[in-house]
Amino acid sequence: MEGAAWGRWRRARRSRGGPRRRSPHFPRFSLFLLFLHLRASPSIGYLYPVQYFRQILEDAHTVKLEASLNFPVKVYVMLHHKSPHILCLTQRLRNTELIDPAFHWHAPIDNADLENSSLNVTSTGSLIFQNFTEKMTGIYTCTLSYKSTAEEVEKNLHLKYVIYAYVNPSFYYKFTARYHSAPCNSIYNVSFEKKLLQILNKLVAELFCEIKLVKSECHQIKMQRAGLQNELFFTFSVISVENGTKGPDECTDSSCHSVERLHKAKSLIERFFVQQVEVLQQHLDSLPQIYFIEGTLQMMGINLCIPGFGMNPLLHQDCADCCVICSPGTYNPSSRTHCLPCNGSMEYGARKC
């Protein structure tokens, strides 16, 4: 603990050769139960971070992507959404008068799938997907034939795009905390664990979030210049509940977003542990047997992708925070963050090697 009084207490405690002897009776939970009444004030403000998910600000009808003569252009289309207009033109040709232009697209999907798909080509050669699916991912080539003047010989250009399906990652928080505890074989630790989980879930219930206990372990810790003490190591996950965007009142603003609700839950959890420290500072002479150890709370945000998709900021710089479909030579068998290498994978979106 910070503060001279707390420092003196810890040094005195250790100089006596370890933890104080405790009563063999049920440990005092009265101090901890005070935390049931510690709630974040409704007046607390939250700082909202930059929008987490990738968004296309322009309307899909107006976004137009141009090809390059030097390299294939990467295009990212959200799964089951409409694509931008993918032009069979470079930037220079788009601003140039063309005589008798002809456009021919070659798609990587089978003709039967192509006929049944929602892929359209406009009269000016733009490629548009109405409902982009995983199997539509691949290399698309457009052959452009045109003349600059009526007397000139016809020119032919081959323009390439690599079009990827992507989805937004699922996001959750994981946090760890340590508590001074009763002996590791004590049933009181189990009772405390259940009570702590109940309190934490009650804390975030109105945000439609849920806290789950991932792991609970008890260890003996050798204190510096002192004896052994018992500590509980907790790992929790914080997730947003499905369909949690609607409560008693219809929720329509940005605060309904699952990531925003998780950020709010994070703030409440951090405040909860700060309040435990504050209460302990006021009761240095009557500490309960089980109490939070200051400085041990650690929270981290984690992204997960659905099977067959993964995040790769190096390969997909324009979609760094997206879960992009796994390229040939990689796969993602389950909900994890990255695609794994696999020489036997020859298709996009592989789920097994």
Tab-separated table of N, CA, C and O in Angstrom, residues 128-178:
chain	number	residue	atom	x	y	z
A	128	ILE	N	-19.771	-5.441	-58.481
A	128	ILE	CA	-20.462	-5.183	-57.216
A	128	ILE	C	-20.997	-6.503	-56.666
A	128	ILE	O	-21.610	-7.288	-57.403
A	129	PHE	N	-20.762	-6.750	-55.392
A	129	PHE	CA	-21.335	-7.899	-54.697
A	129	PHE	C	-22.458	-7.408	-53.793
A	129	PHE	O	-22.268	-6.491	-52.997
A	130	GLN	N	-23.606	-8.041	-53.897
A	130	GLN	CA	-24.729	-7.673	-53.043
A	130	GLN	C	-24.687	-8.425	-51.709
A	130	GLN	O	-25.135	-7.918	-50.682
A	131	ASN	N	-24.154	-9.621	-51.708
A	131	ASN	CA	-24.091	-10.458	-50.502
A	131	ASN	C	-22.815	-11.285	-50.573
A	131	ASN	O	-22.812	-12.408	-51.053
A	132	PHE	N	-21.724	-10.721	-50.072
A	132	PHE	CA	-20.411	-11.358	-50.228
A	132	PHE	C	-20.286	-12.537	-49.276
A	132	PHE	O	-20.548	-12.428	-48.074
A	133	THR	N	-19.891	-13.687	-49.803
A	133	THR	CA	-19.730	-14.905	-49.006
A	133	THR	C	-18.271	-15.350	-49.016
A	133	THR	O	-17.457	-14.852	-49.803
A	134	GLU	N	-17.965	-16.320	-48.169
A	134	GLU	CA	-16.581	-16.787	-48.045
A	134	GLU	C	-16.047	-17.316	-49.372
A	134	GLU	O	-14.896	-17.058	-49.741
A	135	LYS	N	-16.872	-18.090	-50.101
A	135	LYS	CA	-16.386	-18.721	-51.326
A	135	LYS	C	-16.130	-17.722	-52.452
A	135	LYS	O	-15.521	-18.071	-53.465
A	136	MET	N	-16.570	-16.482	-52.263
A	136	MET	CA	-16.299	-15.459	-53.278
A	136	MET	C	-14.915	-14.842	-53.115
A	136	MET	O	-14.475	-14.078	-53.977
A	137	THR	N	-14.227	-15.144	-52.020
A	137	THR	CA	-12.885	-14.616	-51.805
A	137	THR	C	-11.932	-15.156	-52.866
A	137	THR	O	-12.016	-16.319	-53.255
A	138	GLY	N	-11.028	-14.317	-53.340
A	138	GLY	CA	-10.032	-14.766	-54.305
A	138	GLY	C	-9.548	-13.651	-55.208
A	138	GLY	O	-9.784	-12.464	-54.958
A	139	ILE	N	-8.856	-14.036	-56.273
A	139	ILE	CA	-8.277	-13.085	-57.228
A	139	ILE	C	-9.257	-12.861	-58.378
A	139	ILE	O	-9.684	-13.820	-59.035
A	140	TYR	N	-9.597	-11.620	-58.600
A	140	TYR	CA	-10.493	-11.241	-59.699
A	140	TYR	C	-9.688	-10.436	-60.707
A	140	TYR	O	-9.003	-9.464	-60.344
A	141	THR	N	-9.787	-10.828	-61.974
A	141	THR	CA	-9.046	-10.162	-63.042
A	141	THR	C	-10.018	-9.537	-64.028
A	141	THR	O	-10.980	-10.183	-64.459
A	142	CYS	N	-9.759	-8.294	-64.362
A	142	CYS	CA	-10.579	-7.608	-65.366
A	142	CYS	C	-9.716	-7.263	-66.571
A	142	CYS	O	-8.626	-6.691	-66.423
A	143	THR	N	-10.198	-7.620	-67.735
A	143	THR	CA	-9.518	-7.240	-68.977
A	143	THR	C	-10.252	-6.039	-69.562
A	143	THR	O	-11.459	-6.106	-69.828
A	144	LEU	N	-9.539	-4.954	-69.732
A	144	LEU	CA	-10.092	-3.718	-70.293
A	144	LEU	C	-9.539	-3.509	-71.694
A	144	LEU	O	-8.320	-3.466	-71.892
A	145	SER	N	-10.423	-3.393	-72.652
A	145	SER	CA	-10.029	-3.084	-74.037
A	145	SER	C	-10.590	-1.712	-74.384
A	145	SER	O	-11.764	-1.425	-74.115
A	146	TYR	N	-9.780	-0.854	-75.022
A	146	TYR	CA	-10.231	0.503	-75.327
A	146	TYR	C	-9.301	1.144	-76.355
A	146	TYR	O	-8.202	0.640	-76.651
A	147	LYS	N	-9.746	2.274	-76.869
A	147	LYS	CA	-8.934	3.131	-77.745
A	147	LYS	C	-8.904	4.534	-77.163
A	147	LYS	O	-9.895	4.999	-76.588
A	148	SER	N	-7.789	5.191	-77.334
A	148	SER	CA	-7.698	6.588	-76.914
A	148	SER	C	-8.235	7.508	-77.997
A	148	SER	O	-8.800	8.573	-77.712
A	149	THR	N	-8.054	7.101	-79.271
A	149	THR	CA	-8.625	7.832	-80.415
A	149	THR	C	-9.221	6.805	-81.362
A	149	THR	O	-8.886	5.615	-81.306
A	150	ALA	N	-10.082	7.267	-82.279
A	150	ALA	CA	-10.745	6.335	-83.193
A	150	ALA	C	-9.763	5.647	-84.120
A	150	ALA	O	-9.988	4.518	-84.564
A	151	GLU	N	-8.650	6.333	-84.445
A	151	GLU	CA	-7.682	5.775	-85.378
A	151	GLU	C	-6.651	4.878	-84.702
A	151	GLU	O	-5.900	4.156	-85.374
A	152	GLU	N	-6.602	4.916	-83.399
A	152	GLU	CA	-5.549	4.210	-82.662
A	152	GLU	C	-5.850	2.718	-82.577
A	152	GLU	O	-7.012	2.287	-82.612
A	153	VAL	N	-4.790	1.923	-82.453
A	153	VAL	CA	-4.943	0.480	-82.282
A	153	VAL	C	-5.516	0.207	-80.888
A	153	VAL	O	-5.181	0.889	-79.915
A	154	GLU	N	-6.372	-0.778	-80.802
A	154	GLU	CA	-6.997	-1.108	-79.522
A	154	GLU	C	-5.953	-1.567	-78.509
A	154	GLU	O	-5.037	-2.312	-78.833
A	155	LYS	N	-6.126	-1.093	-77.281
A	155	LYS	CA	-5.228	-1.463	-76.183
A	155	LYS	C	-5.947	-2.427	-75.238
A	155	LYS	O	-7.168	-2.365	-75.081
A	156	ASN	N	-5.139	-3.293	-74.590
A	156	ASN	CA	-5.685	-4.234	-73.623
A	156	ASN	C	-4.903	-4.151	-72.310
A	156	ASN	O	-3.665	-4.156	-72.323
A	157	LEU	N	-5.639	-4.054	-71.203
A	157	LEU	CA	-5.030	-4.034	-69.873
A	157	LEU	C	-5.623	-5.154	-69.026
A	157	LEU	O	-6.816	-5.446	-69.119
A	158	HIS	N	-4.769	-5.756	-68.224
A	158	HIS	CA	-5.221	-6.782	-67.285
A	158	HIS	C	-5.025	-6.235	-65.869
A	158	HIS	O	-3.901	-6.003	-65.422
A	159	LEU	N	-6.134	-6.045	-65.188
A	159	LEU	CA	-6.118	-5.443	-63.849
A	159	LEU	C	-6.578	-6.477	-62.829
A	159	LEU	O	-7.561	-7.181	-63.051
A	160	LYS	N	-5.859	-6.535	-61.701
A	160	LYS	CA	-6.137	-7.573	-60.708
A	160	LYS	C	-6.532	-6.986	-59.356
A	160	LYS	O	-5.986	-5.974	-58.914
A	161	TYR	N	-7.480	-7.673	-58.717
A	161	TYR	CA	-7.875	-7.390	-57.338
A	161	TYR	C	-7.822	-8.702	-56.547
A	161	TYR	O	-8.131	-9.774	-57.087
A	162	VAL	N	-7.425	-8.610	-55.286
A	162	VAL	CA	-7.580	-9.740	-54.369
A	162	VAL	C	-8.660	-9.320	-53.368
A	162	VAL	O	-8.473	-8.391	-52.585
A	163	ILE	N	-9.805	-9.980	-53.419
A	163	ILE	CA	-10.960	-9.583	-52.620
A	163	ILE	C	-11.126	-10.569	-51.461
A	163	ILE	O	-11.240	-11.783	-51.680
A	164	TYR	N	-11.100	-10.027	-50.248
A	164	TYR	CA	-11.160	-10.840	-49.033
A	164	TYR	C	-12.474	-10.609	-48.292
A	164	TYR	O	-12.928	-9.469	-48.164
A	165	ALA	N	-13.033	-11.680	-47.760
A	165	ALA	CA	-14.140	-11.553	-46.804
A	165	ALA	C	-13.552	-11.257	-45.425
A	165	ALA	O	-12.475	-11.757	-45.078
A	166	TYR	N	-14.236	-10.428	-44.653
A	166	TYR	CA	-13.793	-10.184	-43.285
A	166	TYR	C	-15.004	-10.033	-42.371
A	166	TYR	O	-16.124	-9.776	-42.814
A	167	VAL	N	-14.760	-10.219	-41.082
A	167	VAL	CA	-15.776	-9.995	-40.048
A	167	VAL	C	-15.122	-9.202	-38.927
A	167	VAL	O	-13.894	-9.155	-38.811
A	168	ASN	N	-15.937	-8.568	-38.117
A	168	ASN	CA	-15.410	-7.891	-36.944
A	168	ASN	C	-15.088	-8.920	-35.864
A	168	ASN	O	-15.823	-9.890	-35.700
A	169	PRO	N	-14.011	-8.727	-35.135
A	169	PRO	CA	-13.674	-9.688	-34.076
A	169	PRO	C	-14.631	-9.590	-32.905
A	169	PRO	O	-15.240	-8.550	-32.663
A	170	SER	N	-14.783	-10.691	-32.195
A	170	SER	CA	-15.472	-10.632	-30.913
A	170	SER	C	-14.453	-10.165	-29.879
A	170	SER	O	-13.265	-10.448	-29.992
A	171	PHE	N	-14.922	-9.446	-28.891
A	171	PHE	CA	-14.018	-8.804	-27.939
A	171	PHE	C	-14.475	-9.096	-26.521
A	171	PHE	O	-15.673	-9.106	-26.227
A	172	TYR	N	-13.520	-9.387	-25.645
A	172	TYR	CA	-13.853	-9.550	-24.235
A	172	TYR	C	-12.654	-9.149	-23.392
A	172	TYR	O	-11.534	-8.978	-23.909
A	173	TYR	N	-12.898	-8.964	-22.110
A	173	TYR	CA	-11.825	-8.635	-21.175
A	173	TYR	C	-11.487	-9.860	-20.336
A	173	TYR	O	-12.366	-10.660	-19.976
A	174	LYS	N	-10.217	-9.990	-20.032
A	174	LYS	CA	-9.757	-10.970	-19.050
A	174	LYS	C	-9.024	-10.210	-17.958
A	174	LYS	O	-8.240	-9.302	-18.258
A	175	PHE	N	-9.305	-10.540	-16.693
A	175	PHE	CA	-8.578	-9.873	-15.626
A	175	PHE	C	-8.189	-10.866	-14.546
A	175	PHE	O	-8.846	-11.897	-14.337
A	176	THR	N	-7.082	-10.572	-13.891
A	176	THR	CA	-6.566	-11.400	-12.816
A	176	THR	C	-6.442	-10.565	-11.552
A	176	THR	O	-6.236	-9.349	-11.611
A	177	ALA	N	-6.576	-11.226	-10.397
A	177	ALA	CA	-6.450	-10.553	-9.105
A	177	ALA	C	-5.995	-11.574	-8.077
A	177	ALA	O	-6.269	-12.776	-8.201
A	178	ARG	N	-5.300	-11.087	-7.051
A	178	ARG	CA	-4.804	-11.960	-5.990
A	178	ARG	C	-5.337	-11.499	-4.631
A	178	ARG	O	-5.444	-10.302	-4.377
